[in-house]
């Protein structure tokens, strides 16, 4: 827990210190085309959106989608894996050209970076153990339990804003995990009562971990997921949006969803 | 005509208000062995350190071989090559063998070629009778042997004068003799020496002149036979009587 | 995913861990040596500056410094996460290595300096030929600890996106849902690296020890 706070503090400090010396000349799209290469960041620890297969290769819904986008931009694709918390800062600082990592839109993030049009709409889910006997009818009921969530996700934001900051839930009852699989294990052994996550990984978790079930599904805070782009990169944004629209129209994205999210 | 190697004029050293010694005047002539005696804490060691510029005197002048080494801008490192110093606690370089201790000044300061430096270092070790200990480390040598290596180290630089700061005070009684023997030989060979010591036997037998220092100034100086048998001052007589009582026996044993 | 592949995937991060360490540790040693010499022999102002450097660098968690340095170092120069991470880690380590070497320098008695000056050595030569060789021997043991710390801290560069052992273990843990096995493998690799390093440095320490009679 402490580590997460330190990490967040570090990123903020780092960005603040580096902010003044950003090299900002030339558009990002021009740079990508000149280099004939797009550097895309992701946190490959979030199946089925992004993870590694048994050969160590990065795969997943986001990965395959991005590969198609790069193909249509006619540039090579250079993946850069890093922890989820580092991605926004990396886009801001120009370490990567963009990031696809199951990002939901949020106002706070929008102040730092830009978003593409949504390429998929997801839902939130609450997972409990089969033996769960508490009362859970509306999402706000989570306030009465020990809840786990992946740090920095929109679910984390929702819990923090709607429950903790609203005074419904004690901060001590909210455990923020670096990765969702850590939370799943803690749920199994009873360190937390409820795990809140995006619906798609939630499906994967209940199928992979014994004794877990989804108790609630719905669109709370989540919803559309987008590609994160550097702030003000309008031409790049237009290019990516155009490709996303094409892929949607062609049914490419639906086919990907079936491949990775089939329930 | 005696040739003065070292001339000290009005030398004063103080730490804050604490005067260590003041207005010291002395001359050491070529080939002479002068001995400084006096109670502990009268600034004898500090005086030696001021002479080879390891410590800065507050005022006064020093000439070495006719050149004023206290003149501003004078190269101190150069001076110390010509003034050999032997310390009470030997102060050999712990990480070097006896040979390398003697050699390092030759190769790193005098910039001799390695084989020349080595030959010269062996020669100096031989001079103090330790050629067979050349490859021993200080930790493997007795105190007396360490002090002899330290003497060889100083001699290797071909100094104009050798300063000895109580060279036998840190030694066990049975080891004092071998060090004094080396010093005696040096004096007979004509080395110019200024020695701070409590060894009255050595002082009486070897020295050309004894300087009695007390409370930071020279009380009396003169040839040993004068100082030992007909000193001008009662204080000198008292000190010599005490010191012979304390140290005299030891040396006659060894 | 079968276990053999899985171990292989994590183990292939060892090259990164070792490379990061092999850049950070010597860089930290180089800077640490210079800084410690400035600290001990540099006079009042430099001593003060070095003291502040040491206090600040050692008072901040390495991960925080890593990020600050990462964004500063590669703010103007376009460095890969690997190089930026390695250099940053080296800078972090320099403060610790500086303290180790400073302690070793101070543990060489001042009288050794005096003896060196007495045969006409300049201060610089005395430091180079007399003080540093002795300090070096005293520094091996504590330095061995710092080497182990840098090996372990090299895992922090995962946060910048370097696919070293820890990050690979995380990815395996996420994709196989077997965190225990993944982290055991990572832990064993780190342990082996630290163990071998300490053994080598122990050997060096024994070999460099100055002979003395018991």
XYZ file of C-alpha atoms in Angstrom:
731
model
C 0.000 0.000 0.000
C 2.764 2.349 1.018
C 4.585 1.495 -2.155
C 1.652 2.577 -4.269
C 1.517 5.967 -2.598
C 5.256 6.414 -2.995
C 5.042 5.394 -6.633
C 2.279 7.867 -7.311
C 4.167 10.612 -5.489
C 7.273 9.769 -7.456
C 5.502 10.067 -10.765
C 3.955 13.381 -9.831
C 7.315 14.738 -8.659
C 9.081 13.424 -11.690
C 6.582 14.939 -14.080
C 6.611 18.254 -12.251
C 10.383 18.412 -12.386
C 10.567 17.342 -15.965
C 7.590 19.328 -17.124
C 9.604 22.442 -17.802
C 11.971 20.757 -20.172
C 9.569 19.002 -22.490
C 10.645 18.905 -26.086
C 7.424 19.805 -27.822
C 8.300 20.840 -31.349
C 6.653 19.058 -34.270
C 3.490 16.990 -34.207
C 3.505 13.502 -32.767
C 1.979 12.081 -35.940
C 4.776 13.594 -38.043
C 7.289 12.124 -35.667
C 5.687 8.688 -35.907
C 5.615 8.805 -39.663
C 9.174 10.082 -39.909
C 10.390 7.268 -37.665
C 8.081 4.837 -39.459
C 7.384 3.433 -36.022
C 4.809 3.973 -33.307
C 5.781 3.287 -29.698
C 2.762 2.089 -27.744
C 2.692 1.509 -24.012
C 0.612 -1.085 -22.227
C 0.567 -2.883 -18.921
C 0.527 -6.490 -20.048
C -0.871 -7.861 -16.820
C -4.585 -7.475 -17.484
C -6.042 -10.451 -19.326
C -7.885 -10.648 -21.576
C -7.120 -7.099 -22.721
C -3.362 -7.378 -22.538
C -1.221 -10.205 -21.225
C 1.501 -12.550 -22.321
C 0.903 -15.965 -23.847
C 2.940 -19.057 -23.151
C 5.679 -18.021 -25.530
C 6.061 -14.753 -23.689
C 4.445 -12.850 -26.540
C 2.041 -10.011 -25.767
C -1.525 -10.870 -26.739
C -5.042 -9.751 -25.940
C -7.950 -7.663 -27.183
C -6.095 -4.341 -26.953
C -2.910 -5.802 -28.390
C -4.529 -7.233 -31.481
C -6.547 -4.074 -32.018
C -3.459 -1.881 -31.776
C -1.568 -4.107 -34.173
C -4.316 -3.558 -36.718
C -4.307 0.203 -36.118
C -0.534 0.387 -36.629
C -0.894 -1.671 -39.786
C -3.412 0.783 -41.138
C -1.195 3.707 -40.160
C 1.443 1.907 -42.191
C 4.066 2.070 -39.462
C 5.878 -0.558 -37.431
C 4.629 -1.154 -33.897
C 6.994 -1.040 -30.954
C 5.430 -2.267 -27.708
C 6.605 -0.872 -24.416
C 5.354 -2.756 -21.394
C 5.285 -0.865 -18.092
C 3.227 -0.781 -14.929
C -0.225 0.742 -15.395
C 0.586 3.622 -13.045
C 3.488 4.734 -15.224
C 1.594 4.849 -18.525
C -0.072 8.276 -18.327
C 3.172 9.916 -17.232
C 5.024 8.167 -20.035
C 2.570 9.510 -22.635
C 2.802 12.969 -21.105
C 6.556 12.929 -21.188
C 6.700 11.603 -24.730
C 8.394 8.382 -23.667
C 5.700 6.579 -25.632
C 3.536 7.857 -28.479
C 0.296 6.492 -27.106
C -1.058 3.899 -24.725
C -3.702 1.216 -25.034
C -4.366 -0.483 -21.741
C -8.099 -0.636 -21.106
C -8.213 3.058 -20.240
C -11.547 4.568 -19.282
C -12.149 8.230 -19.809
C -11.986 10.380 -16.722
C -11.875 14.143 -16.311
C -8.710 14.018 -14.259
C -6.880 12.030 -16.883
C -8.261 14.284 -19.594
C -6.410 17.213 -18.052
C -3.132 15.408 -18.566
C -3.621 13.595 -21.848
C -6.121 13.255 -24.711
C -8.401 10.322 -25.498
C -9.397 8.685 -28.730
C -13.028 7.857 -29.438
C -14.081 4.785 -27.489
C -13.294 1.476 -29.179
C -15.256 -0.681 -26.804
C -17.715 -0.257 -23.968
C -17.216 -2.253 -20.864
C -19.092 -2.635 -17.617
C -18.099 -2.811 -13.993
C -18.456 -5.956 -11.944
C -18.334 -6.914 -8.290
C -16.918 -10.342 -7.470
C -17.425 -12.240 -4.228
C -16.733 -15.753 -3.006
C -19.430 -18.404 -3.389
C -19.905 -18.326 0.361
C -20.685 -14.600 0.457
C -23.728 -13.995 2.647
C -23.844 -10.228 2.935
C -26.456 -7.897 1.512
C -25.521 -6.506 -1.873
C -28.288 -5.019 -3.964
C -26.919 -1.695 -5.111
C -23.221 -0.871 -5.851
C -23.099 1.504 -2.861
C -23.578 -1.524 -0.578
C -19.869 -2.190 -1.186
C -19.232 0.485 1.463
C -20.109 -2.038 4.166
C -17.414 -4.510 3.179
C -13.685 -4.834 2.689
C -13.206 -4.046 -0.975
C -10.242 -4.667 -3.249
C -9.509 -2.884 -6.502
C -6.648 -2.423 -8.926
C -4.904 0.810 -8.107
C -5.311 3.660 -10.563
C -8.244 2.141 -12.433
C -11.553 3.921 -12.847
C -13.054 1.432 -10.419
C -10.543 2.706 -7.885
C -11.640 6.248 -8.712
C -15.305 5.367 -8.319
C -14.794 3.686 -4.950
C -12.622 6.524 -3.724
C -14.903 9.319 -4.886
C -18.343 7.830 -4.367
C -17.772 5.806 -1.207
C -14.625 6.842 0.662
C -14.636 10.592 0.016
C -18.402 10.669 0.399
C -17.933 9.355 3.916
C -19.800 6.114 3.329
C -16.753 3.890 3.601
C -13.618 3.894 5.711
C -10.375 4.256 3.780
C -9.032 1.308 5.769
C -11.586 -0.976 4.139
C -10.348 -0.184 0.633
C -7.341 -2.194 -0.535
C -5.646 -1.007 -3.696
C -3.676 -3.650 -5.544
C -1.026 -3.245 -8.149
C -2.620 -5.997 -10.207
C -6.072 -7.480 -10.286
C -4.838 -11.066 -9.864
C -3.360 -10.172 -6.494
C -6.781 -8.940 -5.449
C -8.382 -12.161 -6.701
C -6.091 -14.235 -4.513
C -6.820 -12.094 -1.483
C -10.509 -12.453 -2.181
C -10.122 -16.227 -2.273
C -8.409 -16.336 1.110
C -10.787 -13.818 2.654
C -8.560 -10.797 3.132
C -11.162 -8.819 1.203
C -14.900 -9.492 0.805
C -15.514 -7.922 -2.582
C -13.410 -7.310 -5.637
C -14.442 -4.579 -8.013
C -13.108 -4.610 -11.547
C -13.947 -4.149 -15.152
C -16.480 -6.717 -16.270
C -14.312 -8.431 -18.867
C -11.424 -9.329 -16.577
C -14.030 -10.157 -13.927
C -15.382 -12.843 -16.258
C -11.894 -14.191 -16.688
C -11.262 -14.205 -12.942
C -14.371 -16.145 -12.009
C -13.608 -18.730 -14.647
C -9.979 -19.128 -13.542
C -10.259 -18.948 -9.769
C -12.348 -21.498 -7.915
C -15.133 -20.414 -5.638
C -15.665 -16.907 -7.000
C -18.764 -15.407 -8.604
C -19.963 -12.094 -9.978
C -22.608 -10.592 -7.728
C -23.319 -7.388 -9.638
C -22.742 -6.070 -13.135
C -23.502 -2.631 -14.438
C -22.142 0.535 -15.880
C -21.143 2.818 -13.060
C -18.252 4.978 -13.855
C -16.670 2.793 -16.406
C -18.001 2.304 -19.779
C -16.211 3.235 -22.918
C -12.512 2.427 -23.163
C -10.186 4.605 -25.189
C -6.663 4.931 -26.426
C -4.609 7.499 -24.509
C -2.904 10.072 -26.713
C -0.544 12.956 -25.968
C -2.250 16.199 -25.001
C -2.990 18.350 -28.040
C -1.973 15.799 -30.662
C -4.989 16.604 -32.823
C -3.751 15.090 -36.088
C -2.810 11.833 -34.378
C -6.172 11.764 -32.632
C -7.989 12.265 -35.939
C -5.979 9.503 -37.578
C -6.630 7.025 -34.765
C -10.332 7.919 -34.603
C -10.691 7.433 -38.341
C -9.159 3.945 -38.112
C -11.287 3.005 -35.085
C -14.437 4.071 -36.988
C -13.376 1.954 -39.971
C -12.674 -1.070 -37.793
C -16.033 -0.735 -36.087
C -17.830 -0.415 -39.410
C -16.026 -3.473 -40.747
C -16.977 -5.570 -37.742
C -13.326 -6.105 -36.860
C -13.800 -5.006 -33.262
C -16.886 -7.177 -32.712
C -14.947 -10.152 -33.998
C -12.132 -9.387 -31.566
C -14.610 -9.120 -28.687
C -16.006 -12.511 -29.518
C -12.511 -13.959 -29.688
C -11.373 -12.612 -26.335
C -14.528 -12.004 -24.286
C -16.676 -14.960 -25.278
C -18.636 -15.887 -22.197
C 84.377 26.128 8.721
C 81.217 24.264 9.728
C 78.586 24.225 6.989
C 75.098 24.924 8.379
C 72.527 22.602 6.810
C 69.584 23.741 8.913
C 69.081 27.173 10.364
C 66.029 28.030 12.450
C 65.344 31.628 13.373
C 62.764 32.963 15.840
C 60.394 30.078 15.160
C 57.102 30.310 17.066
C 54.129 27.958 17.068
C 50.878 28.391 18.934
C 47.430 26.869 18.809
C 45.091 29.726 19.645
C 46.431 31.254 22.854
C 48.381 28.140 23.684
C 52.032 28.714 22.893
C 53.760 25.436 21.953
C 57.200 27.015 21.556
C 58.455 30.493 20.842
C 61.499 32.210 19.366
C 63.466 29.053 18.763
C 66.897 29.645 17.226
C 69.167 26.782 16.257
C 71.679 25.708 13.673
C 72.554 22.159 12.676
C 75.879 21.803 10.882
C 76.672 19.292 8.182
C 77.651 15.907 9.581
C 76.561 16.775 13.094
C 74.140 14.865 15.256
C 72.194 17.204 17.498
C 69.880 15.864 20.167
C 66.876 17.690 21.558
C 65.898 16.682 25.075
C 63.259 17.960 27.398
C 60.138 17.015 29.349
C 57.081 15.718 27.495
C 54.757 18.354 26.119
C 57.423 20.965 25.512
C 56.794 21.019 21.784
C 59.739 18.907 20.607
C 57.671 16.854 18.148
C 55.868 19.946 16.884
C 59.231 21.622 16.356
C 60.393 18.760 14.117
C 57.134 18.866 12.172
C 57.485 22.585 11.667
C 61.004 22.089 10.385
C 59.884 19.822 7.547
C 56.750 21.919 7.037
C 54.239 19.210 8.021
C 52.930 21.824 10.443
C 52.952 25.534 9.697
C 54.770 27.704 12.214
C 53.120 31.003 13.110
C 56.253 33.055 12.667
C 59.965 32.701 12.148
C 62.141 31.432 9.337
C 63.880 28.216 8.364
C 66.766 27.772 5.950
C 67.732 24.452 4.441
C 71.097 24.391 2.721
C 71.060 28.178 2.562
C 67.604 28.457 1.008
C 64.725 29.849 2.966
C 62.053 27.150 2.862
C 59.544 29.255 4.809
C 59.516 31.836 2.008
C 56.040 32.229 0.546
C 55.384 30.035 -2.477
C 58.252 27.661 -1.735
C 57.512 24.098 -2.902
C 56.883 22.213 0.335
C 56.785 18.792 -1.306
C 60.236 19.486 -2.712
C 61.514 20.431 0.765
C 60.290 17.221 2.337
C 62.197 15.115 -0.168
C 65.361 16.570 1.296
C 64.345 16.279 4.936
C 64.030 12.689 6.132
C 61.577 12.099 8.960
C 61.330 9.137 11.286
C 58.250 8.984 13.505
C 57.741 7.584 16.949
C 55.134 5.107 15.654
C 57.083 4.111 12.523
C 54.097 4.917 10.269
C 54.997 2.435 7.583
C 52.477 2.137 4.753
C 50.523 -0.855 5.982
C 49.546 -2.189 2.573
C 53.094 -2.320 1.211
C 55.969 -4.733 1.827
C 59.148 -3.449 3.451
C 60.724 -3.161 0.010
C 57.753 -1.282 -1.465
C 57.673 1.053 1.526
C 61.206 2.107 0.714
C 60.613 2.025 -3.024
C 57.417 4.044 -3.317
C 59.068 7.420 -2.746
C 61.685 6.577 -5.329
C 59.241 5.538 -8.002
C 56.332 7.909 -7.304
C 58.163 11.014 -6.093
C 61.645 10.765 -7.583
C 60.210 9.003 -10.638
C 63.044 6.489 -10.881
C 62.622 3.575 -13.273
C 61.319 0.467 -11.596
C 64.568 -1.497 -11.637
C 66.571 1.483 -10.420
C 64.080 2.173 -7.650
C 64.130 -1.461 -6.619
C 67.924 -1.664 -6.560
C 68.197 1.515 -4.518
C 65.479 0.343 -2.108
C 67.235 -2.998 -1.591
C 70.461 -1.143 -0.920
C 68.801 0.992 1.768
C 67.182 -2.047 3.359
C 70.559 -3.706 3.404
C 71.982 -0.625 5.096
C 69.570 -1.118 8.029
C 70.212 -4.870 7.977
C 66.799 -5.952 6.675
C 67.476 -7.166 3.129
C 66.128 -10.568 4.153
C 62.812 -9.032 5.256
C 62.216 -7.181 1.983
C 58.995 -9.011 1.154
C 57.468 -8.922 4.611
C 54.534 -6.630 5.362
C 54.718 -4.216 8.311
C 52.310 -6.455 10.231
C 54.831 -9.273 9.940
C 57.743 -7.293 11.349
C 58.734 -6.494 14.922
C 58.586 -2.881 16.079
C 62.337 -2.535 15.847
C 62.353 -3.924 12.327
C 59.510 -1.612 11.326
C 61.423 1.397 12.606
C 64.524 0.330 10.687
C 62.423 0.051 7.506
C 61.081 3.542 8.238
C 64.655 4.802 8.519
C 65.523 3.114 5.217
C 62.442 4.711 3.638
C 63.633 8.163 4.688
C 67.244 7.483 3.705
C 66.222 6.336 0.232
C 65.312 9.894 -0.680
C 68.942 10.955 -0.057
C 67.973 13.632 2.480
C 70.263 16.489 3.501
C 69.172 16.003 7.083
C 67.330 13.323 9.035
C 64.808 14.224 11.730
C 64.048 11.586 14.373
C 60.980 12.065 16.551
C 61.479 9.828 19.613
C 62.307 6.869 17.357
C 62.570 4.355 20.209
C 59.800 5.512 22.564
C 57.199 3.120 21.164
C 59.518 0.104 21.260
C 59.791 -2.706 23.752
C 63.105 -2.338 25.644
C 64.715 -5.325 23.947
C 64.097 -3.796 20.496
C 65.566 -0.360 21.223
C 69.187 -1.448 20.750
C 68.898 -2.421 17.088
C 67.362 0.937 16.138
C 69.968 2.942 18.099
C 72.664 0.879 16.451
C 71.426 1.871 12.989
C 71.304 5.518 14.064
C 74.778 5.346 15.545
C 76.095 3.968 12.262
C 74.345 6.728 10.333
C 75.927 9.366 12.556
C 79.369 7.820 12.072
C 78.779 7.779 8.302
C 78.418 11.536 8.474
C 74.644 11.922 8.126
C 73.334 15.217 9.485
C 70.769 14.367 12.161
C 68.404 16.138 14.526
C 67.088 13.703 17.116
C 64.418 14.086 19.752
C 64.984 11.320 22.277
C 65.070 10.267 25.910
C 67.965 7.862 25.264
C 70.658 9.580 27.272
C 73.275 6.959 26.466
C 72.845 7.674 22.788
C 72.873 11.416 23.400
C 76.039 11.297 25.462
C 77.902 8.946 23.170
C 76.856 10.009 19.676
C 75.721 13.614 19.738
C 77.773 16.665 18.967
C 75.445 18.925 20.816
C 72.502 18.654 23.162
C 69.657 21.134 23.183
C 67.533 21.270 26.321
C 64.025 22.455 25.530
C 61.577 23.259 28.304
C 58.234 25.081 28.328
C 58.544 26.027 24.682
C 61.981 27.570 24.685
C 65.622 26.518 24.668
C 67.022 26.596 28.191
C 70.547 25.535 27.466
C 72.588 23.944 24.721
C 76.119 22.659 24.354
C 78.337 19.639 23.883
C 77.211 16.576 25.867
C 80.117 16.594 28.277
C 79.286 20.179 29.267
C 75.549 19.613 29.614
C 75.896 16.337 31.475
C 78.606 17.343 33.897
C 78.639 21.127 34.168
C 75.287 22.538 33.129
C 74.693 26.229 33.662
C 71.200 25.834 34.975
C 69.820 23.900 37.862
C 66.778 22.957 35.745
C 68.994 21.202 33.226
C 70.751 19.231 35.936
C 67.477 18.219 37.517
C 65.993 17.039 34.225
C 69.081 15.062 33.282
C 69.228 13.425 36.668
C 65.580 12.394 36.439
C 65.765 11.198 32.880
C 68.889 9.117 33.469
C 67.174 7.500 36.408
C 64.155 6.692 34.242
C 65.702 5.676 30.953
C 69.401 5.221 31.560
C 69.170 1.706 32.935
C 67.164 0.414 30.053
C 69.817 1.234 27.540
C 72.675 -0.200 29.503
C 70.728 -3.482 29.624
C 70.248 -3.693 25.921
C 1.732 -22.420 -19.767
C 4.090 -25.181 -18.859
C 6.410 -24.589 -15.975
C 9.660 -24.927 -17.929
C 8.707 -22.194 -20.382
C 7.454 -20.082 -17.582
C 10.715 -20.297 -15.661
C 12.630 -19.650 -18.849
C 10.589 -16.527 -19.520
C 11.275 -15.107 -16.069
C 14.924 -16.165 -16.166
C 15.445 -14.401 -19.464
C 14.932 -11.193 -17.483
C 18.194 -11.979 -15.702
C 20.144 -10.447 -18.573
C 18.408 -7.125 -17.891
C 18.901 -7.369 -14.144
C 22.588 -8.155 -14.586
C 23.087 -5.445 -17.228
C 21.335 -2.790 -15.142
C 23.490 -3.771 -12.160
C 26.677 -3.799 -14.213
C 25.974 -0.251 -15.353
C 24.610 1.151 -12.096
C 27.195 -0.315 -9.739
C 30.378 0.883 -11.515
C 28.769 4.248 -12.252
C 27.878 4.580 -8.566
C 31.411 3.531 -7.634
C 32.979 6.088 -9.957
C 30.765 8.926 -8.725
C 30.933 7.693 -5.128
C 34.727 7.664 -5.201
C 34.959 11.193 -6.578
C 32.289 12.496 -4.206
C 33.865 10.845 -1.181
C 37.262 12.327 -2.038
C 35.633 15.748 -2.359
C 33.865 15.120 0.928
C 36.973 14.114 2.857
C 39.647 16.245 1.189
C 37.674 18.943 -0.591
C 37.578 21.647 2.034
C 34.642 23.187 3.855
C 32.363 24.149 0.989
C 32.661 20.893 -0.921
C 32.279 18.886 2.275
C 29.051 20.750 2.951
C 27.746 20.198 -0.566
C 28.616 16.510 -0.490
C 27.062 16.132 2.931
C 23.820 17.645 1.631
C 23.950 15.456 -1.471
C 24.384 12.382 0.686
C 21.634 13.301 3.122
C 19.119 14.145 0.416
C 19.868 11.168 -1.808
C 19.768 8.720 1.072
C 16.694 10.319 2.603
C 14.472 9.650 -0.384
C 13.240 6.175 -1.340
C 15.165 4.880 -4.369
C 11.963 4.473 -6.392
C 11.121 8.154 -5.977
C 14.609 9.203 -7.010
C 14.428 6.801 -9.890
C 11.390 8.573 -11.264
C 12.738 12.052 -10.654
C 16.041 11.201 -12.273
C 14.364 9.261 -15.044
C 12.284 12.226 -16.077
C 15.167 14.640 -15.549
C 17.821 12.528 -17.225
C 15.702 11.744 -20.246
C 13.914 15.097 -20.290
C 16.199 16.439 -22.957
C 18.115 13.412 -24.107
C 16.036 10.616 -25.561
C 17.202 7.705 -23.478
C 15.628 4.279 -23.458
C 14.054 3.176 -20.161
C 16.921 0.718 -19.821
C 19.647 3.346 -19.984
C 17.728 5.971 -18.074
C 16.915 3.426 -15.366
C 20.465 2.127 -15.113
C 21.981 5.600 -14.947
C 19.422 6.783 -12.411
C 20.036 3.744 -10.253
C 23.773 4.429 -10.489
C 23.230 7.967 -9.269
C 21.113 6.728 -6.371
C 23.822 4.223 -5.481
C 26.552 6.868 -5.686
C 25.331 8.429 -2.436
C 25.550 5.115 -0.610
C 28.884 4.191 -2.155
C 30.175 7.639 -1.293
C 29.390 6.983 2.377
C 31.072 3.569 2.243
C 34.230 4.968 0.682
C 34.191 8.014 2.945
C 34.084 5.728 5.969
C 36.942 3.675 4.562
C 39.002 6.777 3.772
C 38.492 8.076 7.299
C 39.416 4.726 8.780
C 42.877 5.025 7.228
C 44.718 6.890 9.956
C 45.666 10.485 9.255
C 49.209 9.555 10.221
C 49.509 7.586 6.971
C 48.935 10.820 5.108
C 51.556 12.526 7.239
C 54.084 9.770 6.567
C 53.416 10.043 2.834
C 53.813 13.821 2.865
C 57.047 13.372 4.842
C 58.733 11.606 1.906
C 57.733 14.447 -0.383
C 54.473 13.107 -1.827
C 51.893 15.685 -2.815
C 48.435 15.360 -1.285
C 47.021 13.975 -4.516
C 49.766 11.373 -4.818
C 49.399 10.376 -1.189
C 45.655 9.912 -1.674
C 46.228 7.860 -4.806
C 49.105 5.654 -3.690
C 48.696 5.429 0.069
C 45.166 6.265 1.211
C 42.985 4.781 -1.535
C 44.745 1.384 -1.701
C 44.251 0.961 2.036
C 40.709 2.340 2.034
C 39.818 0.063 -0.867
C 40.577 -2.999 1.237
C 38.422 -1.761 4.087
C 35.594 -0.933 1.710
C 35.231 -4.389 0.150
C 32.985 -5.822 2.867
C 30.491 -2.954 3.123
C 30.649 -2.565 -0.639
C 29.577 -6.163 -0.987
C 26.376 -5.205 0.842
C 25.791 -2.290 -1.490
C 26.325 -4.569 -4.495
C 23.595 -6.850 -3.137
C 21.305 -3.858 -2.623
C 21.845 -2.613 -6.165
C 21.118 -6.064 -7.578
C 17.859 -6.096 -5.651
C 17.052 -2.444 -6.385
C 17.567 -3.093 -10.084
C 14.076 -4.555 -9.906
C 12.789 -0.994 -9.503
C 13.458 -0.208 -13.160
C 10.448 -2.385 -13.941
C 8.412 0.712 -13.144
C 9.991 2.408 -16.146
C 9.142 -0.543 -18.363
C 12.357 -2.561 -18.389
C 11.416 -6.240 -18.725
C 13.652 -7.507 -15.945
C 13.015 -10.429 -13.614
C 10.391 -8.850 -11.378
C 8.291 -7.431 -14.212
C 8.390 -10.761 -16.007
C 7.286 -12.531 -12.847
C 4.362 -10.094 -12.613
C 3.334 -10.725 -16.183
C 3.568 -14.491 -15.707
C 1.633 -14.198 -12.472
C -1.122 -12.256 -14.258
C -1.379 -14.570 -17.203
C -1.093 -17.911 -15.365
C -2.763 -16.963 -12.069
C 0.161 -18.642 -10.313
C 1.759 -15.772 -8.470
C 3.396 -17.950 -5.855
C 5.402 -19.953 -8.350
C 6.245 -16.882 -10.423
C 7.607 -14.951 -7.481
C 9.430 -17.967 -6.042
C 11.285 -18.262 -9.332
C 12.075 -14.540 -9.321
C 13.178 -14.716 -5.687
C 15.485 -17.654 -6.358
C 17.138 -15.898 -9.272
C 17.743 -12.767 -7.206
C 19.088 -14.882 -4.381
C 21.509 -16.685 -6.675
C 22.758 -13.414 -8.123
C 23.330 -11.893 -4.693
C 24.870 -15.083 -3.345
C 27.369 -15.430 -6.185
C 28.275 -11.728 -6.003
C 28.903 -11.896 -2.267
C 30.983 -15.020 -2.696
C 33.144 -13.378 -5.341
C 33.650 -10.277 -3.212
C 34.439 -12.396 -0.159
C 37.120 -14.077 -2.218
C 38.465 -10.698 -3.275
C 38.492 -9.545 0.343
C 40.493 -12.596 1.425
C 42.919 -12.232 -1.438
C 43.457 -8.515 -0.788
C 43.889 -8.854 2.960
C 47.250 -7.488 4.110
C 49.323 -10.283 5.655
C 50.148 -9.911 9.329
C 51.400 -12.174 12.069
C 48.660 -13.316 14.396
